[in-house]
Amino acid sequence: MEFGPHLLLATLEGAISAAVLALIAVGLSIVFGIMRVVNVAHGEFYMLGAVMAWWITSHVGGHPAIGFLLALIVAPIMVGSIAALADHLILRRINYDPERTIVATIGLLYVLQQLTLMTFGADARPVEAPFNMRIALPWFENGVDGWSMYWPWGLSTTTYKLAVIVAAVVVLVGLWLFMTRTRAGLIMRATQLNRDMALAHGIPVEKIYALVFGLGAGLAALASVLVVPIQQAHYLMGGDPLLLAFIVVIIGGLGSIPGTIVAAILIGMSDGIISVFFSPTLAKILATLLVAFVLIFRPQGLMGKPAK
Amino acid sequence: MTKKSKALALHLFTIASLAGVFFILPEYHSGIVARVLVLTIYAMGYNLLFGYTGLLSLGHALFFASGMYGLGLAMQYLHLSPITGLIAGLAFAAFVSTVIGFLALRTSGVAFMIVTLMFAQAGYLTILLLGEYTRGDEGFVIKQSQRMISGFDLSDATNRYFVALALFSVCLLIIGWIVQSGFGKTLVAIRENEERAKMLGYNVQLHKWFAVIISGTMSGAAGAIYALLFGYVGATFATVQYSIFPLLYVLLGGAGTTIGPLIGALFMFYLIDISSQFTNAYLLIAGVALIFLTLYAPQGLAGVVRKHVIRWLP
């Protein structure tokens, strides 16, 4: 393939990883924004979503779309409930102390990962996409006889991949409407602004925290159900998305949702494009160093406002 | 007896009993204890920063790997002797911890944890990137013929045990001396109340920096000794997991106690060793332990003993 079509293909792949990454990172970001804790086990909730999607689809017969739709609804709810339970059993008891929460969620990471290894096994398992039509993409070229259109070999995408991007956008818009237009969203934002004041106004802060933790995990699970027909479910799949989500949330400004989304697009696209043309390891080194230096020299993130 | 001499007596007693125990233990277990002693050096280095200074790093594997690769690469490609290799490893770990300390200490709390995690991750990925020399995940073996100090074979089980013990003893005595010194007391003051320490006129930033350097260099020493005694250098030792292990050992044994890291490492190593015979999901133990320790016993085993039984425990 020539450079132009190759770049288009890389951009498309980048757009898919950006869409999925935005969902995962927003989940991490609302948990940090509202609860002021870093959830290191976030990647494992993502992994659980994929594993549950596999489990559900392999138990539902008929057209693959039926099982997939069911997984799309059930898996995030189940993962969200597990997260809310973990919040109730662990985080609430250590009073959301930021440092102890990190240690506890590292523990949770190992527990979820290893329990999945014990039950689900070490193999990667596929989930069939509900629909999967190949779309060939045209490319235009200015040749000797003017502009011409042709279909380069290998330049194609699938309807499912495009649907993932659309679905991610829909979910993010829905989340934004939920946070800004509903009473529950208002209460969450009030808790974010001032926990004690919210408590004084009779807002059940502990329940809100459990809800937010569940919502964050649910978003990660939703992202993984969407992505599992493209990738495969595996018990170690949570590591890379966790690192990328961290990078996105920190560069976008901790707790800022618009910043997170912009950073997800930036990182997702550039990760996709850089990995195609250069070494993926080098891309990751640069990204991790970028995060470290952003935290050191510009802790509010590239988009966030400086703390007053 | 004063508190200081009691502490010294405790440390000498620990060292003596570890020496004596070798003659009772079957070979398999003395091999494990040698490994645990090296990992304890790592945990003691970690403890100086986490337990005494109150700085929680999630990236100490970077320092461990610095020492390990500093020695390993120097011996592999420059054909240095074990002693000069060890010095190379220490020097490299000291250099890395000086730079990382300088940068990471501009942040605090959660940001410090994430920054150290990111630097360690970047270090791990760099090892993979330079796979041509480091052999990446696969790692490389330091040949037995290189692990000789004028006829003294470091790969022999007895020699290995006593070299590990000797180096462990040196580190334990250094740590014991540091935490009793004015410098160590200042670190504890910073842990307890940073603002007050600053008000009293201590240069908090400089103290923290020294703490990172000493802690990182000792962790690097552990990495170098590990490579030297067990003859293997690999990228696994630079992963996040190896940053979590010293945290786990120190939390379990008791943060801010001199013998806590030994207790924690011994306990956890055996726990994981035993459980790995039954299941491949042996890290489950680590996860459960982390959660329960944060929930119910944040001061660890030695911390509980200090609180209720022996109040002078260093």
Short mmCIF file of C-alpha atoms in Angstrom, two decimals, chain B residues 90-311:
data_model
loop_
_atom_site.label_atom_id
_atom_site.label_comp_id
_atom_site.label_asym_id
_atom_site.label_seq_id
_atom_site.Cartn_x
_atom_site.Cartn_y
_atom_site.Cartn_z
CA LEU B 90 25.42 0.60 42.62
CA ALA B 91 26.70 3.64 40.74
CA PHE B 92 24.07 3.30 38.06
CA ALA B 93 21.26 2.86 40.62
CA ALA B 94 22.54 5.88 42.55
CA PHE B 95 22.59 7.93 39.36
CA VAL B 96 19.05 6.88 38.36
CA SER B 97 17.65 7.53 41.83
CA THR B 98 19.31 10.95 41.97
CA VAL B 99 17.65 11.98 38.71
CA ILE B 100 14.27 10.39 39.46
CA GLY B 101 14.27 11.82 42.99
CA PHE B 102 15.02 15.28 41.69
CA LEU B 103 12.13 15.11 39.23
CA ALA B 104 9.52 13.11 41.15
CA LEU B 105 9.88 15.05 44.41
CA ARG B 106 8.41 18.10 42.75
CA THR B 107 5.10 16.26 43.26
CA SER B 108 3.61 14.69 46.35
CA GLY B 109 0.92 12.24 47.42
CA VAL B 110 -0.99 10.52 44.62
CA ALA B 111 0.92 12.44 41.91
CA PHE B 112 4.21 11.11 43.35
CA MET B 113 2.86 7.56 43.17
CA ILE B 114 1.81 7.96 39.55
CA VAL B 115 5.00 9.74 38.48
CA THR B 116 7.19 6.98 39.95
CA LEU B 117 4.93 4.37 38.34
CA MET B 118 5.28 6.06 34.95
CA PHE B 119 9.07 6.40 35.18
CA ALA B 120 9.33 2.73 36.11
CA GLN B 121 7.09 1.77 33.21
CA ALA B 122 9.21 3.88 30.86
CA GLY B 123 12.30 2.10 32.23
CA TYR B 124 10.75 -1.33 31.68
CA LEU B 125 9.77 -0.44 28.12
CA THR B 126 13.27 0.91 27.48
CA ILE B 127 14.70 -2.47 28.47
CA LEU B 128 12.36 -4.07 25.92
CA LEU B 129 13.25 -1.47 23.29
CA LEU B 130 16.96 -2.17 23.72
CA GLY B 131 16.29 -5.88 23.37
CA GLU B 132 19.35 -6.31 21.21
CA TYR B 133 21.56 -5.83 24.29
CA THR B 134 19.21 -6.64 27.16
CA ARG B 135 17.55 -9.67 25.49
CA GLY B 136 14.19 -8.22 26.67
CA ASP B 137 11.75 -10.52 28.45
CA GLU B 138 13.93 -13.53 27.84
CA GLY B 139 16.83 -11.98 29.76
CA PHE B 140 20.37 -13.32 29.87
CA VAL B 141 22.42 -15.55 32.11
CA ILE B 142 25.63 -14.48 33.81
CA LYS B 143 27.92 -17.44 33.33
CA GLN B 144 29.14 -19.34 36.35
CA SER B 145 32.74 -18.80 35.24
CA GLN B 146 32.20 -15.06 35.63
CA ARG B 147 30.68 -15.37 39.07
CA MET B 148 33.97 -16.20 40.79
CA ILE B 149 35.91 -13.93 43.12
CA SER B 150 39.47 -15.32 42.99
CA GLY B 151 38.39 -18.93 43.32
CA PHE B 152 35.38 -18.26 45.54
CA ASP B 153 32.33 -19.60 43.68
CA LEU B 154 29.26 -17.39 44.19
CA SER B 155 26.92 -19.96 42.62
CA ASP B 156 27.66 -22.57 45.30
CA ALA B 157 24.67 -22.92 47.65
CA THR B 158 26.60 -22.43 50.92
CA ASN B 159 28.64 -19.53 49.63
CA ARG B 160 25.54 -17.94 48.17
CA TYR B 161 23.68 -18.13 51.47
CA PHE B 162 26.48 -16.53 53.45
CA VAL B 163 27.22 -13.84 50.89
CA ALA B 164 23.49 -12.95 50.85
CA LEU B 165 23.48 -12.95 54.65
CA ALA B 166 26.62 -10.81 54.86
CA LEU B 167 25.26 -8.20 52.48
CA PHE B 168 21.87 -8.30 54.21
CA SER B 169 23.63 -7.73 57.55
CA VAL B 170 25.52 -4.74 56.21
CA CYS B 171 22.29 -3.20 54.93
CA LEU B 172 20.39 -3.97 58.14
CA LEU B 173 23.09 -2.33 60.25
CA ILE B 174 23.20 0.67 57.92
CA ILE B 175 19.42 1.07 58.13
CA GLY B 176 19.52 0.57 61.90
CA TRP B 177 22.18 3.26 62.16
CA ILE B 178 20.35 5.68 59.82
CA VAL B 179 17.01 5.51 61.61
CA GLN B 180 18.67 6.16 64.98
CA SER B 181 20.63 9.10 63.61
CA GLY B 182 19.50 12.70 63.45
CA PHE B 183 18.91 12.31 59.73
CA GLY B 184 16.56 9.35 60.28
CA LYS B 185 14.67 11.16 63.03
CA THR B 186 14.18 14.10 60.68
CA LEU B 187 12.75 11.75 58.05
CA VAL B 188 10.23 10.49 60.61
CA ALA B 189 9.40 14.08 61.50
CA ILE B 190 8.72 14.78 57.82
CA ARG B 191 6.49 11.72 57.65
CA GLU B 192 4.52 12.76 60.70
CA ASN B 193 4.13 16.42 59.84
CA GLU B 194 5.87 17.89 56.86
CA GLU B 195 4.73 21.46 57.50
CA ARG B 196 6.01 21.40 61.07
CA ALA B 197 9.37 19.96 60.01
CA LYS B 198 9.64 22.79 57.51
CA MET B 199 8.70 25.34 60.20
CA LEU B 200 11.41 23.99 62.48
CA GLY B 201 13.91 24.91 59.81
CA TYR B 202 14.70 21.54 58.25
CA ASN B 203 15.35 21.46 54.54
CA VAL B 204 12.54 19.02 53.85
CA GLN B 205 13.11 18.79 50.12
CA LEU B 206 16.82 17.94 50.53
CA HIS B 207 16.09 15.32 53.20
CA LYS B 208 13.50 13.68 50.96
CA TRP B 209 15.94 13.72 48.07
CA PHE B 210 18.62 11.99 50.15
CA ALA B 211 16.02 9.48 51.29
CA VAL B 212 15.14 8.66 47.67
CA ILE B 213 18.83 8.32 46.77
CA ILE B 214 19.67 6.03 49.71
CA SER B 215 16.49 4.03 49.21
CA GLY B 216 16.99 3.73 45.45
CA THR B 217 20.65 2.79 45.78
CA MET B 218 19.90 0.10 48.34
CA SER B 219 17.14 -1.27 46.09
CA GLY B 220 19.62 -1.20 43.23
CA ALA B 221 22.15 -3.04 45.38
CA ALA B 222 19.54 -5.75 45.91
CA GLY B 223 19.03 -6.00 42.14
CA ALA B 224 22.76 -6.24 41.50
CA ILE B 225 23.26 -8.84 44.24
CA TYR B 226 20.31 -10.84 42.91
CA ALA B 227 21.84 -10.94 39.43
CA LEU B 228 25.23 -11.86 40.86
CA LEU B 229 24.06 -14.65 43.16
CA PHE B 230 21.39 -16.19 40.96
CA GLY B 231 23.05 -15.48 37.64
CA TYR B 232 20.03 -14.16 35.78
CA VAL B 233 19.07 -10.73 34.47
CA GLY B 234 15.61 -10.23 32.94
CA ALA B 235 12.99 -7.61 32.19
CA THR B 236 10.47 -9.31 34.52
CA PHE B 237 12.28 -7.67 37.42
CA ALA B 238 11.44 -4.24 36.01
CA THR B 239 7.69 -4.82 35.77
CA VAL B 240 5.07 -3.14 37.94
CA GLN B 241 4.75 -6.38 39.87
CA TYR B 242 8.27 -5.96 41.21
CA SER B 243 7.39 -2.45 42.34
CA ILE B 244 4.42 -3.84 44.24
CA PHE B 245 6.35 -6.66 45.97
CA PRO B 246 8.45 -4.48 48.33
CA LEU B 247 5.33 -2.49 49.18
CA LEU B 248 3.59 -5.74 50.03
CA TYR B 249 6.53 -7.04 52.09
CA VAL B 250 6.84 -3.79 54.01
CA LEU B 251 3.10 -3.43 54.61
CA LEU B 252 2.87 -7.01 55.84
CA GLY B 253 5.99 -6.94 58.00
CA GLY B 254 5.47 -3.45 59.35
CA ALA B 255 6.29 -0.13 57.73
CA GLY B 256 8.75 1.98 59.67
CA THR B 257 10.34 -0.91 61.57
CA THR B 258 13.83 -2.20 60.83
CA ILE B 259 13.00 -5.91 60.92
CA GLY B 260 9.52 -5.55 59.34
CA PRO B 261 10.82 -6.02 55.77
CA LEU B 262 12.50 -9.32 56.73
CA ILE B 263 9.35 -10.65 58.39
CA GLY B 264 7.17 -9.51 55.50
CA ALA B 265 9.42 -10.88 52.77
CA LEU B 266 9.87 -14.23 54.52
CA PHE B 267 6.15 -14.61 55.18
CA MET B 268 4.95 -13.50 51.75
CA PHE B 269 7.57 -15.44 49.81
CA TYR B 270 6.61 -18.68 51.53
CA LEU B 271 2.91 -17.92 51.17
CA ILE B 272 3.30 -17.42 47.42
CA ASP B 273 5.69 -20.37 47.12
CA ILE B 274 3.30 -22.73 48.85
CA SER B 275 0.21 -21.52 47.02
CA SER B 276 1.94 -21.74 43.64
CA GLN B 277 2.12 -25.49 44.16
CA PHE B 278 -1.66 -25.67 44.13
CA THR B 279 -2.72 -23.05 41.61
CA ASN B 280 -1.28 -20.87 38.87
CA ALA B 281 -3.32 -17.98 40.26
CA TYR B 282 -0.88 -17.54 43.15
CA LEU B 283 -0.95 -13.76 42.89
CA LEU B 284 -4.44 -13.96 44.34
CA ILE B 285 -2.72 -14.26 47.72
CA ALA B 286 -0.89 -10.98 47.09
CA GLY B 287 -4.14 -9.24 46.19
CA VAL B 288 -6.06 -10.53 49.18
CA ALA B 289 -3.15 -9.66 51.48
CA LEU B 290 -2.96 -6.10 50.15
CA ILE B 291 -6.68 -5.53 50.69
CA PHE B 292 -6.76 -7.03 54.18
CA LEU B 293 -3.62 -5.21 55.28
CA THR B 294 -4.97 -1.83 54.20
CA LEU B 295 -8.31 -2.60 55.81
CA TYR B 296 -7.32 -4.13 59.11
CA ALA B 297 -3.61 -3.88 59.83
CA PRO B 298 -2.00 -0.87 58.14
CA GLN B 299 0.86 -1.01 60.66
CA GLY B 300 1.82 -4.62 59.77
CA LEU B 301 3.05 -7.50 61.95
CA ALA B 302 6.04 -5.77 63.54
CA GLY B 303 3.91 -2.65 63.92
CA VAL B 304 1.37 -4.58 65.98
CA VAL B 305 4.16 -6.03 68.12
CA ARG B 306 5.59 -2.55 68.68
CA LYS B 307 2.20 -1.17 69.62
CA HIS B 308 1.27 -3.83 72.14
CA VAL B 309 4.35 -5.76 73.29
CA ILE B 310 7.83 -4.34 72.68
CA ARG B 311 7.54 -0.58 72.61
#
